PDB file of N, CA and C in Angstrom:
ATOM      1  N   MET Y   1     -13.286  -2.909 -10.659  1.00  0.00           N
ATOM      2  CA  MET Y   1     -12.386  -3.681  -9.817  1.00  0.00           C
ATOM      3  C   MET Y   1     -13.130  -4.920  -9.337  1.00  0.00           C
ATOM      4  N   GLU Y   2     -12.447  -6.023  -9.342  1.00  0.00           N
ATOM      5  CA  GLU Y   2     -13.007  -7.266  -8.811  1.00  0.00           C
ATOM      6  C   GLU Y   2     -12.682  -7.357  -7.330  1.00  0.00           C
ATOM      7  N   TYR Y   3     -13.638  -7.848  -6.560  1.00  0.00           N
ATOM      8  CA  TYR Y   3     -13.454  -7.999  -5.117  1.00  0.00           C
ATOM      9  C   TYR Y   3     -13.704  -9.448  -4.718  1.00  0.00           C
ATOM     10  N   VAL Y   4     -13.024  -9.882  -3.678  1.00  0.00           N
ATOM     11  CA  VAL Y   4     -13.206 -11.235  -3.137  1.00  0.00           C
ATOM     12  C   VAL Y   4     -13.395 -11.131  -1.632  1.00  0.00           C
ATOM     13  N   ARG Y   5     -14.015 -12.147  -1.063  1.00  0.00           N
ATOM     14  CA  ARG Y   5     -14.206 -12.172   0.389  1.00  0.00           C
ATOM     15  C   ARG Y   5     -12.869 -12.419   1.085  1.00  0.00           C
ATOM     16  N   PHE Y   6     -12.646 -11.712   2.163  1.00  0.00           N
ATOM     17  CA  PHE Y   6     -11.422 -11.841   2.948  1.00  0.00           C
ATOM     18  C   PHE Y   6     -11.654 -12.900   4.019  1.00  0.00           C
ATOM     19  N   GLY Y   7     -11.280 -14.135   3.671  1.00  0.00           N
ATOM     20  CA  GLY Y   7     -11.492 -15.247   4.598  1.00  0.00           C
ATOM     21  C   GLY Y   7     -12.964 -15.398   4.929  1.00  0.00           C
ATOM     22  N   SER Y   8     -13.264 -15.610   6.197  1.00  0.00           N
ATOM     23  CA  SER Y   8     -14.652 -15.773   6.631  1.00  0.00           C
ATOM     24  C   SER Y   8     -15.189 -14.517   7.299  1.00  0.00           C
ATOM     25  N   THR Y   9     -14.519 -13.386   7.090  1.00  0.00           N
ATOM     26  CA  THR Y   9     -14.919 -12.141   7.750  1.00  0.00           C
ATOM     27  C   THR Y   9     -16.138 -11.492   7.116  1.00  0.00           C
ATOM     28  N   GLY Y  10     -16.419 -11.798   5.860  1.00  0.00           N
ATOM     29  CA  GLY Y  10     -17.493 -11.129   5.154  1.00  0.00           C
ATOM     30  C   GLY Y  10     -17.030  -9.854   4.480  1.00  0.00           C
ATOM     31  N   MET Y  11     -15.851  -9.399   4.817  1.00  0.00           N
ATOM     32  CA  MET Y  11     -15.295  -8.194   4.205  1.00  0.00           C
ATOM     33  C   MET Y  11     -14.840  -8.525   2.780  1.00  0.00           C
ATOM     34  N   LYS Y  12     -15.011  -7.578   1.861  1.00  0.00           N
ATOM     35  CA  LYS Y  12     -14.554  -7.773   0.489  1.00  0.00           C
ATOM     36  C   LYS Y  12     -13.366  -6.864   0.220  1.00  0.00           C
ATOM     37  N   VAL Y  13     -12.340  -7.443  -0.376  1.00  0.00           N
ATOM     38  CA  VAL Y  13     -11.132  -6.694  -0.718  1.00  0.00           C
ATOM     39  C   VAL Y  13     -10.863  -6.833  -2.212  1.00  0.00           C
ATOM     40  N   SER Y  14     -10.175  -5.846  -2.754  1.00  0.00           N
ATOM     41  CA  SER Y  14      -9.832  -5.890  -4.173  1.00  0.00           C
ATOM     42  C   SER Y  14      -8.868  -7.046  -4.438  1.00  0.00           C
ATOM     43  N   ARG Y  15      -9.004  -7.632  -5.621  1.00  0.00           N
ATOM     44  CA  ARG Y  15      -8.081  -8.710  -6.007  1.00  0.00           C
ATOM     45  C   ARG Y  15      -6.664  -8.184  -6.150  1.00  0.00           C
ATOM     46  N   ILE Y  16      -6.550  -6.914  -6.468  1.00  0.00           N
ATOM     47  CA  ILE Y  16      -5.232  -6.287  -6.612  1.00  0.00           C
ATOM     48  C   ILE Y  16      -4.865  -5.616  -5.294  1.00  0.00           C
ATOM     49  N   CYS Y  17      -3.657  -5.876  -4.851  1.00  0.00           N
ATOM     50  CA  CYS Y  17      -3.145  -5.301  -3.608  1.00  0.00           C
ATOM     51  C   CYS Y  17      -2.014  -4.340  -3.956  1.00  0.00           C
ATOM     52  N   LEU Y  18      -2.000  -3.193  -3.296  1.00  0.00           N
ATOM     53  CA  LEU Y  18      -0.880  -2.267  -3.476  1.00  0.00           C
ATOM     54  C   LEU Y  18       0.134  -2.516  -2.364  1.00  0.00           C
ATOM     55  N   GLY Y  19       1.321  -2.944  -2.740  1.00  0.00           N
ATOM     56  CA  GLY Y  19       2.396  -3.131  -1.771  1.00  0.00           C
ATOM     57  C   GLY Y  19       2.958  -1.783  -1.346  1.00  0.00           C
ATOM     58  N   CYS Y  20       3.141  -1.589  -0.066  1.00  0.00           N
ATOM     59  CA  CYS Y  20       3.535  -0.274   0.452  1.00  0.00           C
ATOM     60  C   CYS Y  20       4.957  -0.227   1.003  1.00  0.00           C
ATOM     61  N   MET Y  21       5.781  -1.200   0.637  1.00  0.00           N
ATOM     62  CA  MET Y  21       7.149  -1.205   1.129  1.00  0.00           C
ATOM     63  C   MET Y  21       7.945  -0.007   0.607  1.00  0.00           C
ATOM     64  N   SER Y  22       7.524   0.551  -0.519  1.00  0.00           N
ATOM     65  CA  SER Y  22       8.245   1.680  -1.120  1.00  0.00           C
ATOM     66  C   SER Y  22       7.873   3.026  -0.519  1.00  0.00           C
ATOM     67  N   TYR Y  23       6.971   3.046   0.444  1.00  0.00           N
ATOM     68  CA  TYR Y  23       6.469   4.297   1.001  1.00  0.00           C
ATOM     69  C   TYR Y  23       6.862   4.454   2.463  1.00  0.00           C
ATOM     70  N   GLY Y  24       7.005   5.686   2.892  1.00  0.00           N
ATOM     71  CA  GLY Y  24       7.293   5.969   4.291  1.00  0.00           C
ATOM     72  C   GLY Y  24       8.541   6.810   4.484  1.00  0.00           C
ATOM     73  N   GLY Y  25       9.448   6.724   3.567  1.00  0.00           N
ATOM     74  CA  GLY Y  25      10.667   7.518   3.677  1.00  0.00           C
ATOM     75  C   GLY Y  25      11.911   6.661   3.574  1.00  0.00           C
ATOM     76  N   ALA Y  26      12.915   7.231   2.973  1.00  0.00           N
ATOM     77  CA  ALA Y  26      14.176   6.513   2.784  1.00  0.00           C
ATOM     78  C   ALA Y  26      14.917   6.352   4.108  1.00  0.00           C
ATOM     79  N   ASP Y  27      15.635   5.256   4.225  1.00  0.00           N
ATOM     80  CA  ASP Y  27      16.532   5.035   5.353  1.00  0.00           C
ATOM     81  C   ASP Y  27      17.676   4.151   4.872  1.00  0.00           C
ATOM     82  N   GLU Y  28      18.530   3.738   5.762  1.00  0.00           N
ATOM     83  CA  GLU Y  28      19.694   2.954   5.346  1.00  0.00           C
ATOM     84  C   GLU Y  28      19.303   1.607   4.744  1.00  0.00           C
ATOM     85  N   ARG Y  29      18.180   1.040   5.173  1.00  0.00           N
ATOM     86  CA  ARG Y  29      17.753  -0.261   4.653  1.00  0.00           C
ATOM     87  C   ARG Y  29      17.056  -0.127   3.303  1.00  0.00           C
ATOM     88  N   TRP Y  30      16.210   0.910   3.161  1.00  0.00           N
ATOM     89  CA  TRP Y  30      15.460   1.140   1.927  1.00  0.00           C
ATOM     90  C   TRP Y  30      15.714   2.569   1.441  1.00  0.00           C
ATOM     91  N   PRO Y  31      16.879   2.838   0.842  1.00  0.00           N
ATOM     92  CA  PRO Y  31      17.202   4.198   0.408  1.00  0.00           C
ATOM     93  C   PRO Y  31      16.312   4.702  -0.738  1.00  0.00           C
ATOM     94  N   TRP Y  32      15.593   3.816  -1.410  1.00  0.00           N
ATOM     95  CA  TRP Y  32      14.740   4.169  -2.544  1.00  0.00           C
ATOM     96  C   TRP Y  32      13.305   4.472  -2.136  1.00  0.00           C
ATOM     97  N   ALA Y  33      12.962   4.318  -0.855  1.00  0.00           N
ATOM     98  CA  ALA Y  33      11.583   4.542  -0.421  1.00  0.00           C
ATOM     99  C   ALA Y  33      11.203   6.018  -0.513  1.00  0.00           C
ATOM    100  N   MET Y  34       9.937   6.269  -0.852  1.00  0.00           N
ATOM    101  CA  MET Y  34       9.442   7.640  -1.012  1.00  0.00           C
ATOM    102  C   MET Y  34       8.815   8.155   0.273  1.00  0.00           C
ATOM    103  N   ASP Y  35       8.909   9.447   0.475  1.00  0.00           N
ATOM    104  CA  ASP Y  35       8.266  10.056   1.636  1.00  0.00           C
ATOM    105  C   ASP Y  35       6.760  10.203   1.382  1.00  0.00           C
ATOM    106  N   GLU Y  36       6.043  10.673   2.396  1.00  0.00           N
ATOM    107  CA  GLU Y  36       4.587  10.756   2.307  1.00  0.00           C
ATOM    108  C   GLU Y  36       4.118  11.621   1.136  1.00  0.00           C
ATOM    109  N   GLU Y  37       4.712  12.775   0.977  1.00  0.00           N
ATOM    110  CA  GLU Y  37       4.290  13.691  -0.090  1.00  0.00           C
ATOM    111  C   GLU Y  37       4.405  13.055  -1.472  1.00  0.00           C
ATOM    112  N   ASN Y  38       5.516  12.379  -1.730  1.00  0.00           N
ATOM    113  CA  ASN Y  38       5.732  11.748  -3.035  1.00  0.00           C
ATOM    114  C   ASN Y  38       4.930  10.467  -3.214  1.00  0.00           C
ATOM    115  N   SER Y  39       4.488   9.862  -2.122  1.00  0.00           N
ATOM    116  CA  SER Y  39       3.701   8.632  -2.179  1.00  0.00           C
ATOM    117  C   SER Y  39       2.229   8.894  -2.454  1.00  0.00           C
ATOM    118  N   ARG Y  40       1.743  10.060  -2.072  1.00  0.00           N
ATOM    119  CA  ARG Y  40       0.311  10.372  -2.176  1.00  0.00           C
ATOM    120  C   ARG Y  40      -0.310  10.117  -3.545  1.00  0.00           C
ATOM    121  N   PRO Y  41       0.321  10.508  -4.664  1.00  0.00           N
ATOM    122  CA  PRO Y  41      -0.310  10.256  -5.975  1.00  0.00           C
ATOM    123  C   PRO Y  41      -0.552   8.768  -6.248  1.00  0.00           C
ATOM    124  N   PHE Y  42       0.336   7.912  -5.780  1.00  0.00           N
ATOM    125  CA  PHE Y  42       0.185   6.474  -6.004  1.00  0.00           C
ATOM    126  C   PHE Y  42      -0.975   5.919  -5.175  1.00  0.00           C
ATOM    127  N   ILE Y  43      -1.058   6.339  -3.921  1.00  0.00           N
ATOM    128  CA  ILE Y  43      -2.154   5.904  -3.048  1.00  0.00           C
ATOM    129  C   ILE Y  43      -3.479   6.427  -3.601  1.00  0.00           C
ATOM    130  N   GLN Y  44      -3.513   7.686  -4.014  1.00  0.00           N
ATOM    131  CA  GLN Y  44      -4.729   8.296  -4.555  1.00  0.00           C
ATOM    132  C   GLN Y  44      -5.208   7.556  -5.793  1.00  0.00           C
ATOM    133  N   GLN Y  45      -4.303   7.239  -6.695  1.00  0.00           N
ATOM    134  CA  GLN Y  45      -4.693   6.532  -7.913  1.00  0.00           C
ATOM    135  C   GLN Y  45      -5.227   5.144  -7.581  1.00  0.00           C
ATOM    136  N   ALA Y  46      -4.594   4.459  -6.647  1.00  0.00           N
ATOM    137  CA  ALA Y  46      -5.074   3.139  -6.250  1.00  0.00           C
ATOM    138  C   ALA Y  46      -6.511   3.231  -5.714  1.00  0.00           C
ATOM    139  N   LEU Y  47      -6.769   4.209  -4.865  1.00  0.00           N
ATOM    140  CA  LEU Y  47      -8.116   4.388  -4.321  1.00  0.00           C
ATOM    141  C   LEU Y  47      -9.117   4.705  -5.427  1.00  0.00           C
ATOM    142  N   GLU Y  48      -8.744   5.562  -6.352  1.00  0.00           N
ATOM    143  CA  GLU Y  48      -9.629   5.918  -7.470  1.00  0.00           C
ATOM    144  C   GLU Y  48      -9.945   4.713  -8.345  1.00  0.00           C
ATOM    145  N   LEU Y  49      -9.014   3.776  -8.443  1.00  0.00           N
ATOM    146  CA  LEU Y  49      -9.224   2.567  -9.239  1.00  0.00           C
ATOM    147  C   LEU Y  49      -9.990   1.484  -8.472  1.00  0.00           C
ATOM    148  N   GLY Y  50     -10.291   1.743  -7.199  1.00  0.00           N
ATOM    149  CA  GLY Y  50     -11.067   0.788  -6.410  1.00  0.00           C
ATOM    150  C   GLY Y  50     -10.243  -0.150  -5.552  1.00  0.00           C
ATOM    151  N   ILE Y  51      -8.944   0.053  -5.502  1.00  0.00           N
ATOM    152  CA  ILE Y  51      -8.102  -0.796  -4.659  1.00  0.00           C
ATOM    153  C   ILE Y  51      -8.342  -0.423  -3.198  1.00  0.00           C
ATOM    154  N   ASN Y  52      -8.656  -1.431  -2.406  1.00  0.00           N
ATOM    155  CA  ASN Y  52      -8.857  -1.203  -0.974  1.00  0.00           C
ATOM    156  C   ASN Y  52      -8.031  -2.173  -0.131  1.00  0.00           C
ATOM    157  N   PHE Y  53      -7.077  -2.831  -0.772  1.00  0.00           N
ATOM    158  CA  PHE Y  53      -6.216  -3.816  -0.122  1.00  0.00           C
ATOM    159  C   PHE Y  53      -4.783  -3.298  -0.230  1.00  0.00           C
ATOM    160  N   PHE Y  54      -4.207  -2.937   0.905  1.00  0.00           N
ATOM    161  CA  PHE Y  54      -2.863  -2.366   0.952  1.00  0.00           C
ATOM    162  C   PHE Y  54      -1.980  -3.228   1.844  1.00  0.00           C
ATOM    163  N   ASP Y  55      -0.848  -3.650   1.300  1.00  0.00           N
ATOM    164  CA  ASP Y  55       0.114  -4.438   2.068  1.00  0.00           C
ATOM    165  C   ASP Y  55       0.979  -3.479   2.875  1.00  0.00           C
ATOM    166  N   THR Y  56       0.789  -3.492   4.171  1.00  0.00           N
ATOM    167  CA  THR Y  56       1.591  -2.651   5.068  1.00  0.00           C
ATOM    168  C   THR Y  56       2.216  -3.531   6.135  1.00  0.00           C
ATOM    169  N   ALA Y  57       3.307  -3.078   6.688  1.00  0.00           N
ATOM    170  CA  ALA Y  57       3.963  -3.791   7.780  1.00  0.00           C
ATOM    171  C   ALA Y  57       4.785  -2.783   8.574  1.00  0.00           C
ATOM    172  N   ASN Y  58       4.869  -2.984   9.862  1.00  0.00           N
ATOM    173  CA  ASN Y  58       5.628  -2.064  10.715  1.00  0.00           C
ATOM    174  C   ASN Y  58       7.105  -2.006  10.345  1.00  0.00           C
ATOM    175  N   VAL Y  59       7.615  -3.043   9.690  1.00  0.00           N
ATOM    176  CA  VAL Y  59       9.039  -3.030   9.332  1.00  0.00           C
ATOM    177  C   VAL Y  59       9.325  -2.160   8.108  1.00  0.00           C
ATOM    178  N   TYR Y  60       8.301  -1.843   7.304  1.00  0.00           N
ATOM    179  CA  TYR Y  60       8.509  -0.988   6.149  1.00  0.00           C
ATOM    180  C   TYR Y  60       8.854   0.402   6.635  1.00  0.00           C
ATOM    181  N   SER Y  61      10.001   0.907   6.272  1.00  0.00           N
ATOM    182  CA  SER Y  61      10.472   2.232   6.671  1.00  0.00           C
ATOM    183  C   SER Y  61      10.348   2.462   8.170  1.00  0.00           C
ATOM    184  N   LYS Y  62      10.552   1.414   8.920  1.00  0.00           N
ATOM    185  CA  LYS Y  62      10.499   1.470  10.402  1.00  0.00           C
ATOM    186  C   LYS Y  62       9.154   2.007  10.905  1.00  0.00           C
ATOM    187  N   GLY Y  63       8.083   1.660  10.199  1.00  0.00           N
ATOM    188  CA  GLY Y  63       6.738   2.027  10.645  1.00  0.00           C
ATOM    189  C   GLY Y  63       6.276   3.406  10.249  1.00  0.00           C
ATOM    190  N   ARG Y  64       7.066   4.130   9.473  1.00  0.00           N
ATOM    191  CA  ARG Y  64       6.641   5.481   9.061  1.00  0.00           C
ATOM    192  C   ARG Y  64       5.596   5.415   7.997  1.00  0.00           C
TER     193      ARG Y  64
END
């Protein structure tokens, strides 16, 4: 995995980011979102591949 510096923090993050809008659980806004149990294999594989940059936001699945 290739890593780059995150701004001027000195922290290095993977060039590839895993977007997490599909995780947290389905609701009326995102009926296709997966719950925690079904999301785990995707998160695990990302970690195994060296991804350490995850796009998260409180609005995704209402913060779940």
